[in-house]
Coordinates of N, CA and C in Angstrom, one line a residue:
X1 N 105.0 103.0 105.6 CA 104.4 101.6 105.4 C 103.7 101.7 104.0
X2 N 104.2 100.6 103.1 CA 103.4 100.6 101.6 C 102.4 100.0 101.8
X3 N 101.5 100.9 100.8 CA 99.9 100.1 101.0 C 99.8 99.3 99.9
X4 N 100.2 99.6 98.8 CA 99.9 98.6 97.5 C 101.7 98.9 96.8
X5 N 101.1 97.2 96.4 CA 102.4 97.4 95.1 C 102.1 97.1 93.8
X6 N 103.0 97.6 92.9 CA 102.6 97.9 91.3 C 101.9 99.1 90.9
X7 N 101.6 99.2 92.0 CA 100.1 100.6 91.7 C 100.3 101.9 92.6
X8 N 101.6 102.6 92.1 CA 102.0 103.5 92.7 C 102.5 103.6 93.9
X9 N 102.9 104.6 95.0 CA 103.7 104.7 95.6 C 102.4 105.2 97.1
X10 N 101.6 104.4 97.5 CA 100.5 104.6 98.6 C 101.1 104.5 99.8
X11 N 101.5 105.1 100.6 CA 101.8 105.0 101.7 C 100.6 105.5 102.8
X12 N 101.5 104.7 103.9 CA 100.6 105.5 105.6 C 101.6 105.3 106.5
X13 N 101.5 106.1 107.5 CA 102.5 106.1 108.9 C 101.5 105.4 109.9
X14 N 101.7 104.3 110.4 CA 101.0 103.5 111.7 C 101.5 104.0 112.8
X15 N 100.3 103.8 113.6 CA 100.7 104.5 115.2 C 100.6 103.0 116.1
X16 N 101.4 102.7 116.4 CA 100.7 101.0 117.5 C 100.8 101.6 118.8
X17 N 100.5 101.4 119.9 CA 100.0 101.3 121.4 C 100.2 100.3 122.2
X18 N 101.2 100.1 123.0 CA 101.0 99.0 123.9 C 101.2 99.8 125.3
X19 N 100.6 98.8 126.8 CA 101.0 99.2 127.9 C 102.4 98.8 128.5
X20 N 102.8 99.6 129.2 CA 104.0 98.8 130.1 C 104.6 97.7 131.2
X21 N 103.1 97.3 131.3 CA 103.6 96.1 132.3 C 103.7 94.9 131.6
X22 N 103.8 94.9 130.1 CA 103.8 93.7 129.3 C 105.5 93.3 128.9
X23 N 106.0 92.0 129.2 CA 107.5 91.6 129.0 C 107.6 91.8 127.6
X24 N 108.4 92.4 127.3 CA 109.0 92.6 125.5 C 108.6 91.6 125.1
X25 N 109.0 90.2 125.3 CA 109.0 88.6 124.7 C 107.6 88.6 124.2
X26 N 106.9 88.9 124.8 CA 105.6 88.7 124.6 C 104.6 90.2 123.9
X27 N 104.9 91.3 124.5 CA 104.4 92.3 123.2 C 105.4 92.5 122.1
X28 N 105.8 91.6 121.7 CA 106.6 91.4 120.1 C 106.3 90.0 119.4
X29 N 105.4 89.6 120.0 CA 104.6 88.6 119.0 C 103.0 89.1 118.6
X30 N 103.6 88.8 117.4 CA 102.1 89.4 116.7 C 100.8 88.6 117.2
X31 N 101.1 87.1 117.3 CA 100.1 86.4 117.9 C 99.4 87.3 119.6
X32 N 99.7 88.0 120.3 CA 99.4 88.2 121.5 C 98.7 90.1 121.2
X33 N 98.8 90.2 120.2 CA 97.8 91.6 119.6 C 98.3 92.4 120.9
X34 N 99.4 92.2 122.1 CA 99.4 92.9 123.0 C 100.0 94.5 122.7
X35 N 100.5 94.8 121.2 CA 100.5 95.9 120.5 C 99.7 96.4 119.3
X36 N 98.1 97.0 119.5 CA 97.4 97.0 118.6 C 97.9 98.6 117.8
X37 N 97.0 98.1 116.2 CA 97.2 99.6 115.4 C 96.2 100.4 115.9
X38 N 96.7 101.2 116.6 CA 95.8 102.5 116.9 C 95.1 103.7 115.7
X39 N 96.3 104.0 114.5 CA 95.5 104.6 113.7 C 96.9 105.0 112.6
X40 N 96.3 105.3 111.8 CA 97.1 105.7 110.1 C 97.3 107.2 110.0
X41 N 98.9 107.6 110.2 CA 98.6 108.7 110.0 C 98.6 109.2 107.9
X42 N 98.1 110.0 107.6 CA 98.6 110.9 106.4 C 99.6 111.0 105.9
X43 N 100.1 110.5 104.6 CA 101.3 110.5 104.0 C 101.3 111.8 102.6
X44 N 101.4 112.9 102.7 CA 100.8 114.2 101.9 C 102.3 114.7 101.1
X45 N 102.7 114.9 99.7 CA 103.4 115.6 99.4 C 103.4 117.1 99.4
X46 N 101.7 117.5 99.8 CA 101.7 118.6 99.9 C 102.2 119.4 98.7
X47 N 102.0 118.9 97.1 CA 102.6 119.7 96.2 C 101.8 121.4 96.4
X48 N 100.8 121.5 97.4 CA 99.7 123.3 97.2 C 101.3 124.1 97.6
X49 N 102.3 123.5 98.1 CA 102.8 124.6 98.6 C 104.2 124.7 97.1
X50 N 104.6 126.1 96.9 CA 105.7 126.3 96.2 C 107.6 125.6 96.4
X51 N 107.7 126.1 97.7 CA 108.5 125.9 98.0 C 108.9 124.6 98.8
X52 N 109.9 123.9 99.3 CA 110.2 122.9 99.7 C 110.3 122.8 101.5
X53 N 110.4 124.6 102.1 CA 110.6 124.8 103.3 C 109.0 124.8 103.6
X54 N 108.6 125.6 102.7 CA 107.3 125.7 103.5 C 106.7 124.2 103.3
X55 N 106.6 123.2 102.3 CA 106.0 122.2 102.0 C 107.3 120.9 103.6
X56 N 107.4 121.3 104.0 CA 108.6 120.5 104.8 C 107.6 121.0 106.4
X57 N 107.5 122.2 106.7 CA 107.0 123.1 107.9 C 105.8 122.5 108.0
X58 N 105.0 122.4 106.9 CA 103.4 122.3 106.8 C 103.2 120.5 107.2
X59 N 104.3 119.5 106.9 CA 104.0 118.1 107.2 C 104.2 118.2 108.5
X60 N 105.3 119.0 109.3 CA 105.7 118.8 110.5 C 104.0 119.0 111.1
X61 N 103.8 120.4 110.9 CA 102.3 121.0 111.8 C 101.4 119.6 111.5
X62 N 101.3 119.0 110.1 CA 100.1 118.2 110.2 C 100.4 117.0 111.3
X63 N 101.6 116.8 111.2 CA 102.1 115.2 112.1 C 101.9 115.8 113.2
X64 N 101.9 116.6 114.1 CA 101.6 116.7 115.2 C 100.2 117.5 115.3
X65 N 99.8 117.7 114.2 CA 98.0 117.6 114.9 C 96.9 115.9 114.9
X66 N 97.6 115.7 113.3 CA 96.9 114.3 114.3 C 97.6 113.6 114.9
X67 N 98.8 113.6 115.6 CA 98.7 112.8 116.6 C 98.3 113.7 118.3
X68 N 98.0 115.0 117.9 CA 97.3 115.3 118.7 C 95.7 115.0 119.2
X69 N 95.0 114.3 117.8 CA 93.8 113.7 117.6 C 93.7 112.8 118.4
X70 N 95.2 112.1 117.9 CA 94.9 110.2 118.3 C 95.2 110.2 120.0
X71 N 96.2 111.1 120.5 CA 96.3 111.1 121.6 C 95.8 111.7 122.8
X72 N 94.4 112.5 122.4 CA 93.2 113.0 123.0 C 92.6 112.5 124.0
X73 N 92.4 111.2 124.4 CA 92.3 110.3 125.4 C 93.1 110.9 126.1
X74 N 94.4 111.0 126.2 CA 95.4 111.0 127.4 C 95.0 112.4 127.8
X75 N 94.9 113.7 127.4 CA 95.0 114.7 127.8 C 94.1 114.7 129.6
X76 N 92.6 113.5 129.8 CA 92.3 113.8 130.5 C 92.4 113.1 131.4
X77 N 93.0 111.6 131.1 CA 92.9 110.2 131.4 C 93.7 110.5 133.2
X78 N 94.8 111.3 133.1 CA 95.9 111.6 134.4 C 94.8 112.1 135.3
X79 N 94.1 113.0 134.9 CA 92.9 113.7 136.1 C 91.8 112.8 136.2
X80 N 91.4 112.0 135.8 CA 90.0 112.0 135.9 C 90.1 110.2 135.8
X81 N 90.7 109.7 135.5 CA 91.1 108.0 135.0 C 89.7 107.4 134.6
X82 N 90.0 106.4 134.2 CA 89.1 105.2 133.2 C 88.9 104.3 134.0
X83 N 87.8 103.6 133.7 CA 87.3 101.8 134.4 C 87.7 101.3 133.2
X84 N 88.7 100.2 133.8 CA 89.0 99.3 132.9 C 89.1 97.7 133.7
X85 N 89.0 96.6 132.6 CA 88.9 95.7 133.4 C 90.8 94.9 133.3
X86 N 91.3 94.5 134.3 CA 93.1 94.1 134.0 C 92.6 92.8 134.4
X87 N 94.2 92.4 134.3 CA 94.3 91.4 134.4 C 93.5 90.1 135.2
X88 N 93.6 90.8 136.2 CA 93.1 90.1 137.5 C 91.4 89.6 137.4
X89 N 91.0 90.2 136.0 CA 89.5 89.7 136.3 C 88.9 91.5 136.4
X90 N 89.2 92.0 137.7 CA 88.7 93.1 138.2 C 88.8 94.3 137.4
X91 N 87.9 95.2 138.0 CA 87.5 96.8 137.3 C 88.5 97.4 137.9
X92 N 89.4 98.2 137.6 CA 90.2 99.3 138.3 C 90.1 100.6 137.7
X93 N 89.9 101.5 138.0 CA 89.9 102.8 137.7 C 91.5 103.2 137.6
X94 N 92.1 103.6 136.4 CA 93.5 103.3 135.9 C 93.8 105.3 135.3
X95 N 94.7 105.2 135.7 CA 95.1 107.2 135.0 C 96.5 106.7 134.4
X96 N 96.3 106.6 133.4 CA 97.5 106.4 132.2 C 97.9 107.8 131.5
X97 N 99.2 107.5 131.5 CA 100.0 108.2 130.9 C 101.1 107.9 129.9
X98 N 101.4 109.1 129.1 CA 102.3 108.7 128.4 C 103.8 108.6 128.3
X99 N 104.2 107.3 128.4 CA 105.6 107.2 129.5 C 106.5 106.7 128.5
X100 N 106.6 106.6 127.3 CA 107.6 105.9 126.0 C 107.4 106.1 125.0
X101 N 108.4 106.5 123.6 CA 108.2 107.0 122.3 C 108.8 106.4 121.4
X102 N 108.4 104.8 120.6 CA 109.7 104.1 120.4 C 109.3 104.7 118.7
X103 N 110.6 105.4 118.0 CA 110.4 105.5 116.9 C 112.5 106.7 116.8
X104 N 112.4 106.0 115.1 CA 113.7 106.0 114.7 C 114.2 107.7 114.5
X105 N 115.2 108.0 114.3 CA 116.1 109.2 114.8 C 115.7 110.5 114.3
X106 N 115.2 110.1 113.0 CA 114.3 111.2 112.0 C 112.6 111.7 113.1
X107 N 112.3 110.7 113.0 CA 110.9 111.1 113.8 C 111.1 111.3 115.4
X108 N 112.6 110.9 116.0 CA 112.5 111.7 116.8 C 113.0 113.2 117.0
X109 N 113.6 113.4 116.0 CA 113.3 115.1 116.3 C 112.0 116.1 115.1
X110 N 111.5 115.0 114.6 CA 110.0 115.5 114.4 C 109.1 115.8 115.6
X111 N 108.7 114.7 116.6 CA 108.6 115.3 117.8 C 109.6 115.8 119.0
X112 N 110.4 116.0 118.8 CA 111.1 117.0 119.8 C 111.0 118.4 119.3
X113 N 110.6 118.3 117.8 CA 110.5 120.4 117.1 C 112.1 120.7 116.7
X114 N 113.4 119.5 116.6 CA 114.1 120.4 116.1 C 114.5 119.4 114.9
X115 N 115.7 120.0 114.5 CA 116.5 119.5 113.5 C 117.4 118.8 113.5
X116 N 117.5 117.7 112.5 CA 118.0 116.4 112.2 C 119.5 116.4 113.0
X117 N 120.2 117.6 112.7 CA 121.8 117.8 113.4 C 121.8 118.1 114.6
X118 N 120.6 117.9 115.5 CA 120.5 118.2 117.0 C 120.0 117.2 117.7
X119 N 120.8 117.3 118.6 CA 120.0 115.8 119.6 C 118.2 116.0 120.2
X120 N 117.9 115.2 119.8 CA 116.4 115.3 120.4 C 116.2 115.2 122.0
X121 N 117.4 115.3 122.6 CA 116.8 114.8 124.1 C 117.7 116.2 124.9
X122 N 119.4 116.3 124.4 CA 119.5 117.4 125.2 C 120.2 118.8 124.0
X123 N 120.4 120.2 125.0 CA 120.6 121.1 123.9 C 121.9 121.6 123.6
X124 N 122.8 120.2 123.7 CA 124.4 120.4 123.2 C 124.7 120.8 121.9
X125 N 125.1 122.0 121.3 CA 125.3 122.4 119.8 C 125.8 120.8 119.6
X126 N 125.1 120.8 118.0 CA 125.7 119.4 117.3 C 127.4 119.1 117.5
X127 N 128.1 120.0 117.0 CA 129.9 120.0 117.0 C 130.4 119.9 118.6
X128 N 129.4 119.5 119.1 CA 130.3 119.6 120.6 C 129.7 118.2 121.4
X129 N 128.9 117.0 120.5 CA 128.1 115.8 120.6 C 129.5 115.3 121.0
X130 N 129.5 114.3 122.5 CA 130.7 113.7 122.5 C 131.7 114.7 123.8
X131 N 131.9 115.4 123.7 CA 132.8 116.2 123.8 C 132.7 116.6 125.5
X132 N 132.7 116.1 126.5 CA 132.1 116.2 128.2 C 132.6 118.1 128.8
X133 N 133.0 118.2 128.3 CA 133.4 119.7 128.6 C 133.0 121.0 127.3
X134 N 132.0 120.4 126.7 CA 131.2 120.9 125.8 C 130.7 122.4 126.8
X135 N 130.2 124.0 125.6 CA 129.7 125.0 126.7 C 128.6 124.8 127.1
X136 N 127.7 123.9 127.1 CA 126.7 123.9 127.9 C 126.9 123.1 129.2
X137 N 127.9 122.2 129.7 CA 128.3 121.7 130.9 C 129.2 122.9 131.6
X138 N 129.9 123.9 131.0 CA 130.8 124.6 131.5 C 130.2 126.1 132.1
X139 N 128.9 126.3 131.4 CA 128.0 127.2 131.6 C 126.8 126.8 132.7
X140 N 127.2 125.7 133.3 CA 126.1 125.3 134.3 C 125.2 125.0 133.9
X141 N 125.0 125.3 132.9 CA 123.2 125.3 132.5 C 122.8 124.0 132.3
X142 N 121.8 123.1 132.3 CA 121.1 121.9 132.4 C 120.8 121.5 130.8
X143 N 122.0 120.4 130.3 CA 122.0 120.2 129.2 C 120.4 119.3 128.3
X144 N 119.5 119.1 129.4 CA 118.4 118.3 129.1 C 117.2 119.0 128.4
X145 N 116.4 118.7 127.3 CA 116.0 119.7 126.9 C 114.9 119.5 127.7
X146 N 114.0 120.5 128.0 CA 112.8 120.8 128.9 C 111.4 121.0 128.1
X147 N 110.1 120.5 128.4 CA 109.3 121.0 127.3 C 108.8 122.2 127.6
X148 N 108.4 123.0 128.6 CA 108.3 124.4 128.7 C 109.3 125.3 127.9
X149 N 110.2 125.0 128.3 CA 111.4 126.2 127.5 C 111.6 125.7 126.3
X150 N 111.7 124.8 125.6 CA 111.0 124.2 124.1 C 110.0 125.2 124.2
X151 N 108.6 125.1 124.1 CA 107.4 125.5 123.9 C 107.7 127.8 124.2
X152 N 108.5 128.0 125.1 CA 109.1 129.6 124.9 C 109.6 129.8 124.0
X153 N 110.8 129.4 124.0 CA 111.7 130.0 123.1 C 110.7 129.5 121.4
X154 N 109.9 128.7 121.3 CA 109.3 128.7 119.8 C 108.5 130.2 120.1
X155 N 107.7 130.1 120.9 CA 106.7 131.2 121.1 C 107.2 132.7 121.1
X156 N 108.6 132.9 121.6 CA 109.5 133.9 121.7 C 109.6 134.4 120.2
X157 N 110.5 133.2 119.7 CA 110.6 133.2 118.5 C 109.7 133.6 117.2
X158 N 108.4 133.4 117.6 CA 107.2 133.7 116.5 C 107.0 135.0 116.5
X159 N 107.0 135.6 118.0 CA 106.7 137.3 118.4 C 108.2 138.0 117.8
X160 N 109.0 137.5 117.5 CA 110.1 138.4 116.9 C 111.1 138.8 118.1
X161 N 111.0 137.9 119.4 CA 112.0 137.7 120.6 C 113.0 137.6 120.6
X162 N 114.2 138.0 121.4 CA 115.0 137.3 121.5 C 114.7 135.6 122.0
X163 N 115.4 134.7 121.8 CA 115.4 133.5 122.6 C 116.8 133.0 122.2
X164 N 116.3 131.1 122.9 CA 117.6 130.2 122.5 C 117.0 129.3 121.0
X165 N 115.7 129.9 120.5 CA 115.5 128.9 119.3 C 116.6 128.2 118.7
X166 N 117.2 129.4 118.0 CA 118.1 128.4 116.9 C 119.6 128.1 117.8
X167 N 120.0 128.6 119.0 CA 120.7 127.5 119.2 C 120.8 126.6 119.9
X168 N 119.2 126.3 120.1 CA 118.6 124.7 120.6 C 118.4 124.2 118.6
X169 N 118.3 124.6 117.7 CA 117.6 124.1 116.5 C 116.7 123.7 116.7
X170 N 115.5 124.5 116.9 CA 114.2 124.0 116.8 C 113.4 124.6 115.3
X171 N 112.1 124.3 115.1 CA 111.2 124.3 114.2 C 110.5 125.3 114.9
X172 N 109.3 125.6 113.4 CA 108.4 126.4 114.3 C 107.3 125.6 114.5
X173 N 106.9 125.0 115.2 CA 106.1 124.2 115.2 C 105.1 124.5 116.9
X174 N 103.9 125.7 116.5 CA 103.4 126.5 117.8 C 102.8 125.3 118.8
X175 N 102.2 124.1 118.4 CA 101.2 123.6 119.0 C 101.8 121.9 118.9
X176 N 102.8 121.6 119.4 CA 103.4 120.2 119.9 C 102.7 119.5 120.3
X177 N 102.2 118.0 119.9 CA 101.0 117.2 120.6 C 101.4 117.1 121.8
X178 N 102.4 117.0 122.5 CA 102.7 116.5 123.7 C 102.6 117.9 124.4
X179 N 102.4 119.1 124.3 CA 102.1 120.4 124.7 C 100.6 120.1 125.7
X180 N 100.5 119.4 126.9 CA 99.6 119.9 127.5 C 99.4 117.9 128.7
X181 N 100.0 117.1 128.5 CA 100.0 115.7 128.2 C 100.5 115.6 129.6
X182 N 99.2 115.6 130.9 CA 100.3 115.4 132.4 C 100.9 114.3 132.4
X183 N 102.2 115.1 133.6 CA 102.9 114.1 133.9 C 103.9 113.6 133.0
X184 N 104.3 114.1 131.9 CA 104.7 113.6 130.5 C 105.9 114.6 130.1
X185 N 107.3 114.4 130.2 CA 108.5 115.3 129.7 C 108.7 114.0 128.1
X186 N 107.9 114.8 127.3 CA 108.5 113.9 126.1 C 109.8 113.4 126.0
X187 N 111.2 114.3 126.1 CA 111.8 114.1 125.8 C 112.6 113.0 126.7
X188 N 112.0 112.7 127.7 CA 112.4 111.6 128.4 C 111.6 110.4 128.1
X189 N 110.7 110.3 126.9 CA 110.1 109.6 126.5 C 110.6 108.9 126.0
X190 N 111.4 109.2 124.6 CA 112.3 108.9 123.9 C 113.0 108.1 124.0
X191 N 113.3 107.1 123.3 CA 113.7 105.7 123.6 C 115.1 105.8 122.4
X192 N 116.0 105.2 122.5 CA 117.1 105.5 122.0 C 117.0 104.8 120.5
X193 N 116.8 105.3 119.4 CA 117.5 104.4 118.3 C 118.9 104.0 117.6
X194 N 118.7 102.2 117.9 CA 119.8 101.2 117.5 C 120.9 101.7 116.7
X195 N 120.3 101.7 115.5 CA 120.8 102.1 114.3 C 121.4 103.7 114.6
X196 N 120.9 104.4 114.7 CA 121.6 105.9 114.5 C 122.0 106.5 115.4
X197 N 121.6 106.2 116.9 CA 122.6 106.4 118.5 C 122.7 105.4 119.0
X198 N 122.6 104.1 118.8 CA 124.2 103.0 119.6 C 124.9 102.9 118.4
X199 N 124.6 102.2 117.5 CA 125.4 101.8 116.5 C 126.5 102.8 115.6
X200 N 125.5 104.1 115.3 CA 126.4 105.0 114.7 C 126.6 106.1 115.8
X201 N 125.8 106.4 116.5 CA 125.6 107.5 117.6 C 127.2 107.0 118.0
X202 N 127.0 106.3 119.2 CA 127.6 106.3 120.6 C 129.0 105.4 119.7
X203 N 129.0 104.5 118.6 CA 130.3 103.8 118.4 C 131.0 104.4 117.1
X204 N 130.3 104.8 116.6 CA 131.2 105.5 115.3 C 131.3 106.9 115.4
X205 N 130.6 107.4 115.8 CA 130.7 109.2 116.3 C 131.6 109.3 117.4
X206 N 131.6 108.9 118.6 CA 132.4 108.8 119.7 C 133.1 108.0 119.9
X207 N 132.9 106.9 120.5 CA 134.2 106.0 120.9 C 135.0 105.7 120.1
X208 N 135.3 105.4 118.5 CA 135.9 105.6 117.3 C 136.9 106.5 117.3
X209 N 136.0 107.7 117.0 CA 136.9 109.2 117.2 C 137.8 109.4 118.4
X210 N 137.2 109.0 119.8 CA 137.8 108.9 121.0 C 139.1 108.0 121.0
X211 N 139.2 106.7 120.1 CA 140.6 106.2 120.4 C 141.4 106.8 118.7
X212 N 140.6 107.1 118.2 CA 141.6 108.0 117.0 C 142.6 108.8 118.1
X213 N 141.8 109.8 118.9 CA 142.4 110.8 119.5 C 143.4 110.2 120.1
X214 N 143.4 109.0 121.1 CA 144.3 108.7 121.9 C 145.5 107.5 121.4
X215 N 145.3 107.5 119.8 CA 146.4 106.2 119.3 C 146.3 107.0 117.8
X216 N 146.7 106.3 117.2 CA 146.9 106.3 115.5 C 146.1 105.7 114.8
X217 N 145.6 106.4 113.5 CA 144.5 105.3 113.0 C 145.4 104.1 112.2
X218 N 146.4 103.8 112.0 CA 147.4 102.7 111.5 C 147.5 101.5 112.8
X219 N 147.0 102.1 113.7 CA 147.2 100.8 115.4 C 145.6 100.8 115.4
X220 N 144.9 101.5 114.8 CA 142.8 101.0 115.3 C 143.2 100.2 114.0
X221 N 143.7 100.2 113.0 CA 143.4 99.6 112.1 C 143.6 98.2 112.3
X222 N 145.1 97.8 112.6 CA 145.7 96.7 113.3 C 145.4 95.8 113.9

């Protein structure tokens, strides 16, 4: 988000907040504030660092500390809940949790810890996206990514372990905001983006390619 124009290049990353029991229709008008800005994150080129890996590693760690800041509330909210006043007039003592992550394809595998060529939600090698008899369905194993075994295999990885880091493609990223957040599998959080998994994801990467395979591209063309 630009902060000024004409006068350099100021940026910030907005965090907004809304609850769940609110109809879309209505928390997508600005008039009804039923999605307020919660907070600004830091926009840092980080020139202290030399390199582009390390200056790349060092934004990931900062984006998930403060939003480990802003999301501090919830750590306790599941155990211990809040008086709040709802709808109805009344006080209810409410344990909220963190149940949705709406943000576009890049930031979602900022918080999932991996890389751009890997799906944020399960641990299918990229070249095999699409593909239903891919080796992670043929090896039984549970294609969904998990946040415990996320959170091993980095920690494996740091001590000089074997693990499945790099062929989940993860980051090193020790301390995940959502590392500790009950009740909360981030990556079921995750809300699908339009643009890069329906639109390009699911229709130009797969169903596309899928009737190439089964016709000629001179008859898709047709």
């Amino acid at each position: 988000m630009n902060l000024s124009q004409f006068s350099g290049d100021k940026s910030s990353w907005p965090i907004y907040l809304s609850i769940g029991n609110i109809s879309k229709s209505t928390a997508h008008r600005t008039s009804t504030h039923a999605t307020p800005l919660i907070a600004y994150l830091p926009i840092s080129k980080l020139t202290i660092f030399k390199t582009d890996e390390d200056c790349y590693l060092s934004c990931q760690h900062l984006f998930h500390y403060c939003m480990c800041q802003v999301l501090c509330p919830l750590f306790n909210m599941p155990k211990e809940g809040v008086k709040m006043t709802c709808a109805d007039g009344s006080i209810h003592c409410i344990f909220s949790i963190l149940a949705a992550y709406l943000a576009d394809f890049p930031e979602q595998a900022l918080i999932a810890c991996t890389m751009e060529t890997n799906c944020p939600k399960c641990i299918c090698p990229p070249k095999e996206h699409g593909d239903p008899l891919g080796s992670v369905f043929e090896d039984g194993e549970d294609p969904f990514c998990d946040p415990e075994d996320t959170i091993h295999n980095i920690q494996l990885h740091a001590a000089d372990q074997h693990s499945a880091y790099h062929d989940h493609g993860l980051h090193d990223i020790r301390e995940p905001f959502w590392d500790g957040l009950e009740h909360c599998n981030i990556f079921n959080c995750i809300t699908s983006d339009i643009l890069h998994q329906l639109h390009k994801g699911v229709f130009t990467d797969h169903i596309s390619s899928w009737c190439l395979k089964l016709s000629t591209k001179p008859e898709i063309d047709a």
